mmCIF file of C-alpha atoms and ligand atoms in Angstrom:
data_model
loop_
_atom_site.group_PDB
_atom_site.id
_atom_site.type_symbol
_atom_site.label_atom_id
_atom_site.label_comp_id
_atom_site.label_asym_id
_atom_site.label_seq_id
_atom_site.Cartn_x
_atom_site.Cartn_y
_atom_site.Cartn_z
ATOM 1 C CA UNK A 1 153.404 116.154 67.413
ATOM 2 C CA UNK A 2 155.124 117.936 69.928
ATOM 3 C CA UNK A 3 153.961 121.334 70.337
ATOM 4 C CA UNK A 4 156.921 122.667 71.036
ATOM 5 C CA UNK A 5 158.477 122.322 67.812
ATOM 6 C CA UNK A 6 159.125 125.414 65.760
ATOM 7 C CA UNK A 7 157.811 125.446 62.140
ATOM 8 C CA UNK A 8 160.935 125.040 60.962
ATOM 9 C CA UNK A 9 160.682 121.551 61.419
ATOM 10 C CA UNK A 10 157.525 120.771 60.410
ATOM 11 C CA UNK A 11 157.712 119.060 57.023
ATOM 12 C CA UNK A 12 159.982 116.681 58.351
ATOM 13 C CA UNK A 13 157.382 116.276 61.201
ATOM 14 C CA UNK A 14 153.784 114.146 60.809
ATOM 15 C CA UNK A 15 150.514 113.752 63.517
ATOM 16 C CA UNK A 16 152.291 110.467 64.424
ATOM 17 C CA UNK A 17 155.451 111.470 65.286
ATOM 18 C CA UNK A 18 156.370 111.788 69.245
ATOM 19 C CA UNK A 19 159.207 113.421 71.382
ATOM 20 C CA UNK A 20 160.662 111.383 74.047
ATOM 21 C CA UNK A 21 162.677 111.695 76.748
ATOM 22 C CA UNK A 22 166.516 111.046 76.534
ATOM 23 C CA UNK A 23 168.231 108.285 78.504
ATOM 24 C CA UNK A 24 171.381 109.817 80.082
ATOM 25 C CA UNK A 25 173.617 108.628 82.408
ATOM 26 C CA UNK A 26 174.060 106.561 84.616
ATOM 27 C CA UNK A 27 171.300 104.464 83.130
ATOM 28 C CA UNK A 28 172.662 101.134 82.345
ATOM 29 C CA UNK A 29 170.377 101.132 79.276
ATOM 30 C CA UNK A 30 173.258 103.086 77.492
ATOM 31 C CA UNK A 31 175.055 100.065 78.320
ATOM 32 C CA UNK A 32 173.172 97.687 76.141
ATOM 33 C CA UNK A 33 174.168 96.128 72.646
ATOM 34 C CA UNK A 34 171.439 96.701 70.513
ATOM 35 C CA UNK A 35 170.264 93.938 68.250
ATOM 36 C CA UNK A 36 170.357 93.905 64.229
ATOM 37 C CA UNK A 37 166.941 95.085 62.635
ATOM 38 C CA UNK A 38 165.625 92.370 61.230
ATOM 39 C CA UNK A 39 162.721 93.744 58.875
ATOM 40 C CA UNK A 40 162.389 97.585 57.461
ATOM 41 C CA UNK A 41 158.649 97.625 58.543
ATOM 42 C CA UNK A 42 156.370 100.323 59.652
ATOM 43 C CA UNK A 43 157.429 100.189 63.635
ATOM 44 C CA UNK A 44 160.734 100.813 61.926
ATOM 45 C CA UNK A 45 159.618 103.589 60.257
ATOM 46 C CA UNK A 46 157.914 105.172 63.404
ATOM 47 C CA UNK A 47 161.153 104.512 65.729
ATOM 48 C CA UNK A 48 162.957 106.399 62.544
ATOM 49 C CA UNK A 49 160.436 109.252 63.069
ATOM 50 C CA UNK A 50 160.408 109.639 66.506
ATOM 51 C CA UNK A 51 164.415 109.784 66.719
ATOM 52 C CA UNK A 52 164.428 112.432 64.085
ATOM 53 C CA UNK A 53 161.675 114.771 65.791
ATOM 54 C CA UNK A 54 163.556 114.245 69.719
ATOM 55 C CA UNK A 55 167.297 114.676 67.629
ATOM 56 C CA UNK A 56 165.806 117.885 66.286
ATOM 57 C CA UNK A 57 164.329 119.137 69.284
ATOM 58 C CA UNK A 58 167.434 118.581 71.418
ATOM 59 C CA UNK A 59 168.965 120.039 69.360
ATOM 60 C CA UNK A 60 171.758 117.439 68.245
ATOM 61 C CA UNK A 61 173.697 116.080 65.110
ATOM 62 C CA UNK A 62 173.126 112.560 65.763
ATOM 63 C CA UNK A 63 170.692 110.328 67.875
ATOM 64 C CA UNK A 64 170.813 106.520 68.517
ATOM 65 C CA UNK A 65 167.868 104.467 68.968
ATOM 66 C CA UNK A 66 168.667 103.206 72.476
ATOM 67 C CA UNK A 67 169.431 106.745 73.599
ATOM 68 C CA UNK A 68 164.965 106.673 73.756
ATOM 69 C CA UNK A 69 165.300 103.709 75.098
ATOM 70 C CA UNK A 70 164.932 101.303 71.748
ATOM 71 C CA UNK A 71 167.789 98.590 71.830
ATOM 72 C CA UNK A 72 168.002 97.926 68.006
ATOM 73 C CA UNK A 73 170.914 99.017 65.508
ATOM 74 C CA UNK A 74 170.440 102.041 63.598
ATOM 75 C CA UNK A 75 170.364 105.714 63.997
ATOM 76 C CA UNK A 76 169.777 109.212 63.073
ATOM 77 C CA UNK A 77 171.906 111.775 61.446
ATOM 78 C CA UNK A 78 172.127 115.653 60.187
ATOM 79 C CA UNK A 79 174.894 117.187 59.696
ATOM 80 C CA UNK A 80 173.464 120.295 57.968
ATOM 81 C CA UNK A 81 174.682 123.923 59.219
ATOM 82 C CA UNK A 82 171.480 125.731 58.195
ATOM 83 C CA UNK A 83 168.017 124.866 59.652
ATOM 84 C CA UNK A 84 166.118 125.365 56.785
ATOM 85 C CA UNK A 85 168.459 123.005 55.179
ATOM 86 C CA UNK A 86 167.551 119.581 56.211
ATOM 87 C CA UNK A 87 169.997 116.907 55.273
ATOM 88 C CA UNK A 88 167.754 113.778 57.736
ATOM 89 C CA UNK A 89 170.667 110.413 57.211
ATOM 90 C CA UNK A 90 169.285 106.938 58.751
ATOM 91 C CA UNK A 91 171.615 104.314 59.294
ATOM 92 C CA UNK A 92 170.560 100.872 59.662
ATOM 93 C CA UNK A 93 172.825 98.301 60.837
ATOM 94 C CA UNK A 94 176.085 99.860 60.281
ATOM 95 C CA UNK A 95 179.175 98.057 60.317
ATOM 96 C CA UNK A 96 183.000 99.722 60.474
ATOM 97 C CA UNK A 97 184.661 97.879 57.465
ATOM 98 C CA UNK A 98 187.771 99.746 57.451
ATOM 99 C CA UNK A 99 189.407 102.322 59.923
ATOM 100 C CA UNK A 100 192.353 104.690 58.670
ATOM 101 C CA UNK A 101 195.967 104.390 60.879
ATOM 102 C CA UNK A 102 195.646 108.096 61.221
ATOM 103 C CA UNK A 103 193.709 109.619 64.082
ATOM 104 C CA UNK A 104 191.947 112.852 64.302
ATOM 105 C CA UNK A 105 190.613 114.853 67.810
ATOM 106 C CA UNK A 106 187.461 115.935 68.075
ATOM 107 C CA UNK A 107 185.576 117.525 70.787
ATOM 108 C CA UNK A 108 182.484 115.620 71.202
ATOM 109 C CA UNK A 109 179.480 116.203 73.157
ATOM 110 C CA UNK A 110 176.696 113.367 73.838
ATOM 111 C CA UNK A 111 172.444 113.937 74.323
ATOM 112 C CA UNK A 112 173.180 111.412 77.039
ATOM 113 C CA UNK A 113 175.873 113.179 79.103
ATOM 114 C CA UNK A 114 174.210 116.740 78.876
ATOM 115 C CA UNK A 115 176.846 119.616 78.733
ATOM 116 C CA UNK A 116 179.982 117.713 79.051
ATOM 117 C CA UNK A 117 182.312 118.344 76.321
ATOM 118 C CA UNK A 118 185.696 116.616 75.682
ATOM 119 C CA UNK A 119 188.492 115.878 73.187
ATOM 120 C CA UNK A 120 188.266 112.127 71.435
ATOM 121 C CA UNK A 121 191.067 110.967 69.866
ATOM 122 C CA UNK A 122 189.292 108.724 66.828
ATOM 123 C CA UNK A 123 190.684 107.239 63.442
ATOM 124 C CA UNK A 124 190.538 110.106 61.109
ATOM 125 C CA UNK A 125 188.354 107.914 58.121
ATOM 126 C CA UNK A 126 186.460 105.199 58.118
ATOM 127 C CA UNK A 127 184.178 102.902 55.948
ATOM 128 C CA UNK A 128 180.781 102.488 56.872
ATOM 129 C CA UNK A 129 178.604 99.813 55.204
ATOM 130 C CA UNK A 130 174.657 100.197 56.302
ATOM 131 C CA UNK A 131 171.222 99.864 55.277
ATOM 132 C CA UNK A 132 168.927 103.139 54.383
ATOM 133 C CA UNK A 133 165.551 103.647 55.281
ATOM 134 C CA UNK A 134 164.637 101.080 52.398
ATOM 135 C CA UNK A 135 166.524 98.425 52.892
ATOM 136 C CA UNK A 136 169.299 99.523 50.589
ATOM 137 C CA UNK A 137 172.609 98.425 51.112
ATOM 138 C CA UNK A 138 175.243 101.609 51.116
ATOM 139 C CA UNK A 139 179.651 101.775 51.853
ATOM 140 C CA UNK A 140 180.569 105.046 52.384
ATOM 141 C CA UNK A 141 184.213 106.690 53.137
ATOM 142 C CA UNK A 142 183.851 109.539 55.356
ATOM 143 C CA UNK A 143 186.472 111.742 57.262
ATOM 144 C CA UNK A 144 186.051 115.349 59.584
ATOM 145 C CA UNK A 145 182.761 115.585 61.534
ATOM 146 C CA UNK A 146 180.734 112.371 59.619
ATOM 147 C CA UNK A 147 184.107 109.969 60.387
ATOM 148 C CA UNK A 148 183.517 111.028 64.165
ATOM 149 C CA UNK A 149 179.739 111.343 64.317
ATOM 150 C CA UNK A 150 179.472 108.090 62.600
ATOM 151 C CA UNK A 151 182.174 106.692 64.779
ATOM 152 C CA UNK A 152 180.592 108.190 68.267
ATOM 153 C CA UNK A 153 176.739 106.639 67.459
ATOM 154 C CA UNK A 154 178.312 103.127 66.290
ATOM 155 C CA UNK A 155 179.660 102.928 69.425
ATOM 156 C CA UNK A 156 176.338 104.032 71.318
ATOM 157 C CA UNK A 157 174.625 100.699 69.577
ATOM 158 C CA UNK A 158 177.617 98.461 70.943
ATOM 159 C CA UNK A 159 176.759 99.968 74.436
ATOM 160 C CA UNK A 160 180.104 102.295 74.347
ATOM 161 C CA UNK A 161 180.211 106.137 75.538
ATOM 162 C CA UNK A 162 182.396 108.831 74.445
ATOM 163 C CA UNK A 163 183.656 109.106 77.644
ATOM 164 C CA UNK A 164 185.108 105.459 77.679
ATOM 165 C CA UNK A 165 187.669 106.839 75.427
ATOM 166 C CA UNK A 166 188.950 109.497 77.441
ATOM 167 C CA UNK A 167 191.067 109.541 80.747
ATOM 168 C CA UNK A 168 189.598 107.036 83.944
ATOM 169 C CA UNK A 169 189.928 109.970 85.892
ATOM 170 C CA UNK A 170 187.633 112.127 83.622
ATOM 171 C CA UNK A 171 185.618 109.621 83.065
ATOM 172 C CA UNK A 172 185.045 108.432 86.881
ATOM 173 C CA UNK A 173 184.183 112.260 87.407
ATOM 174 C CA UNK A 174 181.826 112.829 85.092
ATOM 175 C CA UNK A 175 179.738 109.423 85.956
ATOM 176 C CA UNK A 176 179.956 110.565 89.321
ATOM 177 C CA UNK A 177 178.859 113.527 88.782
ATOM 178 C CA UNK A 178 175.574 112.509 86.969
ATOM 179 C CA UNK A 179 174.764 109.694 89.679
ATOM 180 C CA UNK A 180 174.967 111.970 92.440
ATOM 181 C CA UNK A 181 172.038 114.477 90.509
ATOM 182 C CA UNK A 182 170.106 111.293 89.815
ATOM 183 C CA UNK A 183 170.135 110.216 93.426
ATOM 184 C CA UNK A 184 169.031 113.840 94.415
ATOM 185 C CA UNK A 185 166.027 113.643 91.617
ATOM 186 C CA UNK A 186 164.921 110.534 93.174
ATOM 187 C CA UNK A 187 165.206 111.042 96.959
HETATM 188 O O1 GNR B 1 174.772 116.371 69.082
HETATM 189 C C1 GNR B 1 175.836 115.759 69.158
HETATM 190 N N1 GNR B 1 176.996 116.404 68.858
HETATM 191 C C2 GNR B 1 178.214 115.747 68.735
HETATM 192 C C3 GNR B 1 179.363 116.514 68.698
HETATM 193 C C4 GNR B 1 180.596 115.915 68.557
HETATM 194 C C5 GNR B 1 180.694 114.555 68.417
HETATM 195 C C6 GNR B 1 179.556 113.767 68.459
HETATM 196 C C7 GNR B 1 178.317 114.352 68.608
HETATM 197 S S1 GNR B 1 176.894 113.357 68.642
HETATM 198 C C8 GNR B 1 175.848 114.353 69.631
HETATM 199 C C9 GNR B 1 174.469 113.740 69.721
HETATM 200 C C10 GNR B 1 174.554 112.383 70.395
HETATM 201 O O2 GNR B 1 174.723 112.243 71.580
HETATM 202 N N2 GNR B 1 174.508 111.356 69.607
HETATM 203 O O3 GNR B 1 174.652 110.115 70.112
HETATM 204 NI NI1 NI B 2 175.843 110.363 71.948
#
């Protein structure tokens, strides 16, 4: 378990559990459409672990899989204001059945892009249909921050940014940005 979690968190936490390291930009990893989980199984149920205890520790509201690194569909969730209020979501192979004509702004961060912040312009509701944790097929209607949230990690599992839907300009300078501090790291 990593050490440097506060106790807070430790009844959502077990021995097994690990931390890991964030993929950020410009690693083409984020770039990747994950594949459909085939089987709810234990490795599952590790992966689901693991992205709650590195989501919590970021801190952040949302975490998908291939932000550690793991290609496959699903994702973490909490929404919760308070920390000793838990409210853990999983998401398994989501799909967007139904988007509303109206569109709501938002502005959203990203684990991947550290400390850039910008306004999204999203459909305001949308229908998500998705697995849970046991294999339990859920449709949901959501609007405000879960409509966005849910919107902004679909879109990490098809290999699409938050900053794809903002200006090229913006866009252009914030991937530059983060290549040029890569390059530094490794040189
Ligand atoms: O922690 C996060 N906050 C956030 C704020 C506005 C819109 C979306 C998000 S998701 C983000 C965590 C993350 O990068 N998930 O993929
Ligand atoms: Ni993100």
């Amino acid at each position: 378990m990593g050490t440097r979690l506060t106790a807070l968190y430790a009844r959502l936490t077990s021995p097994t559990m690990a931390l890991h390291e964030i993929v950020k930009i410009p690693d083409k990893r984020l770039r990747l459409v994950s594949e459909p989980v085939k089987r709810i199984d234990a490795g599952i149920r590790k992966l689901v672990d693991d992205l709650f205890e590195t989501m919590y520790a970021a801190p952040g509201i949302g975490l998908a899989a291939i932000q550690i690194g793991v290609p496959k569909r699903l994702f973490t969730m909490d929404l919760s204001k308070k920390e000793e209020n838990h409210e853990p979501q999983v998401f398994i192979n989501p799909e967007i059945t139904w988007t509303s004509e109206e569109k709501a702004t938002y502005e959203e961060g990203c684990l991947s892009i550290p400390e850039y912040y910008e306004e999204v312009e999203r459909p305001s509701q949308v229908k998500v249909k998705y697995l849970d944790l046991e294999g339990k097929e859920h449709e949901i209607k959501a609007e405000g921050l879960l409509a966005t949230c849910l919107q902004h990690e679909i879109d990490h599992i098809n290999g699409v940014l938050f900053i794809d839907h903002i200006s090229k300009l913006k866009r252009d300078r914030v991937i530059k940005k983060f290549t040029k501090a890569a390059k530094k790291v490794e040189a």
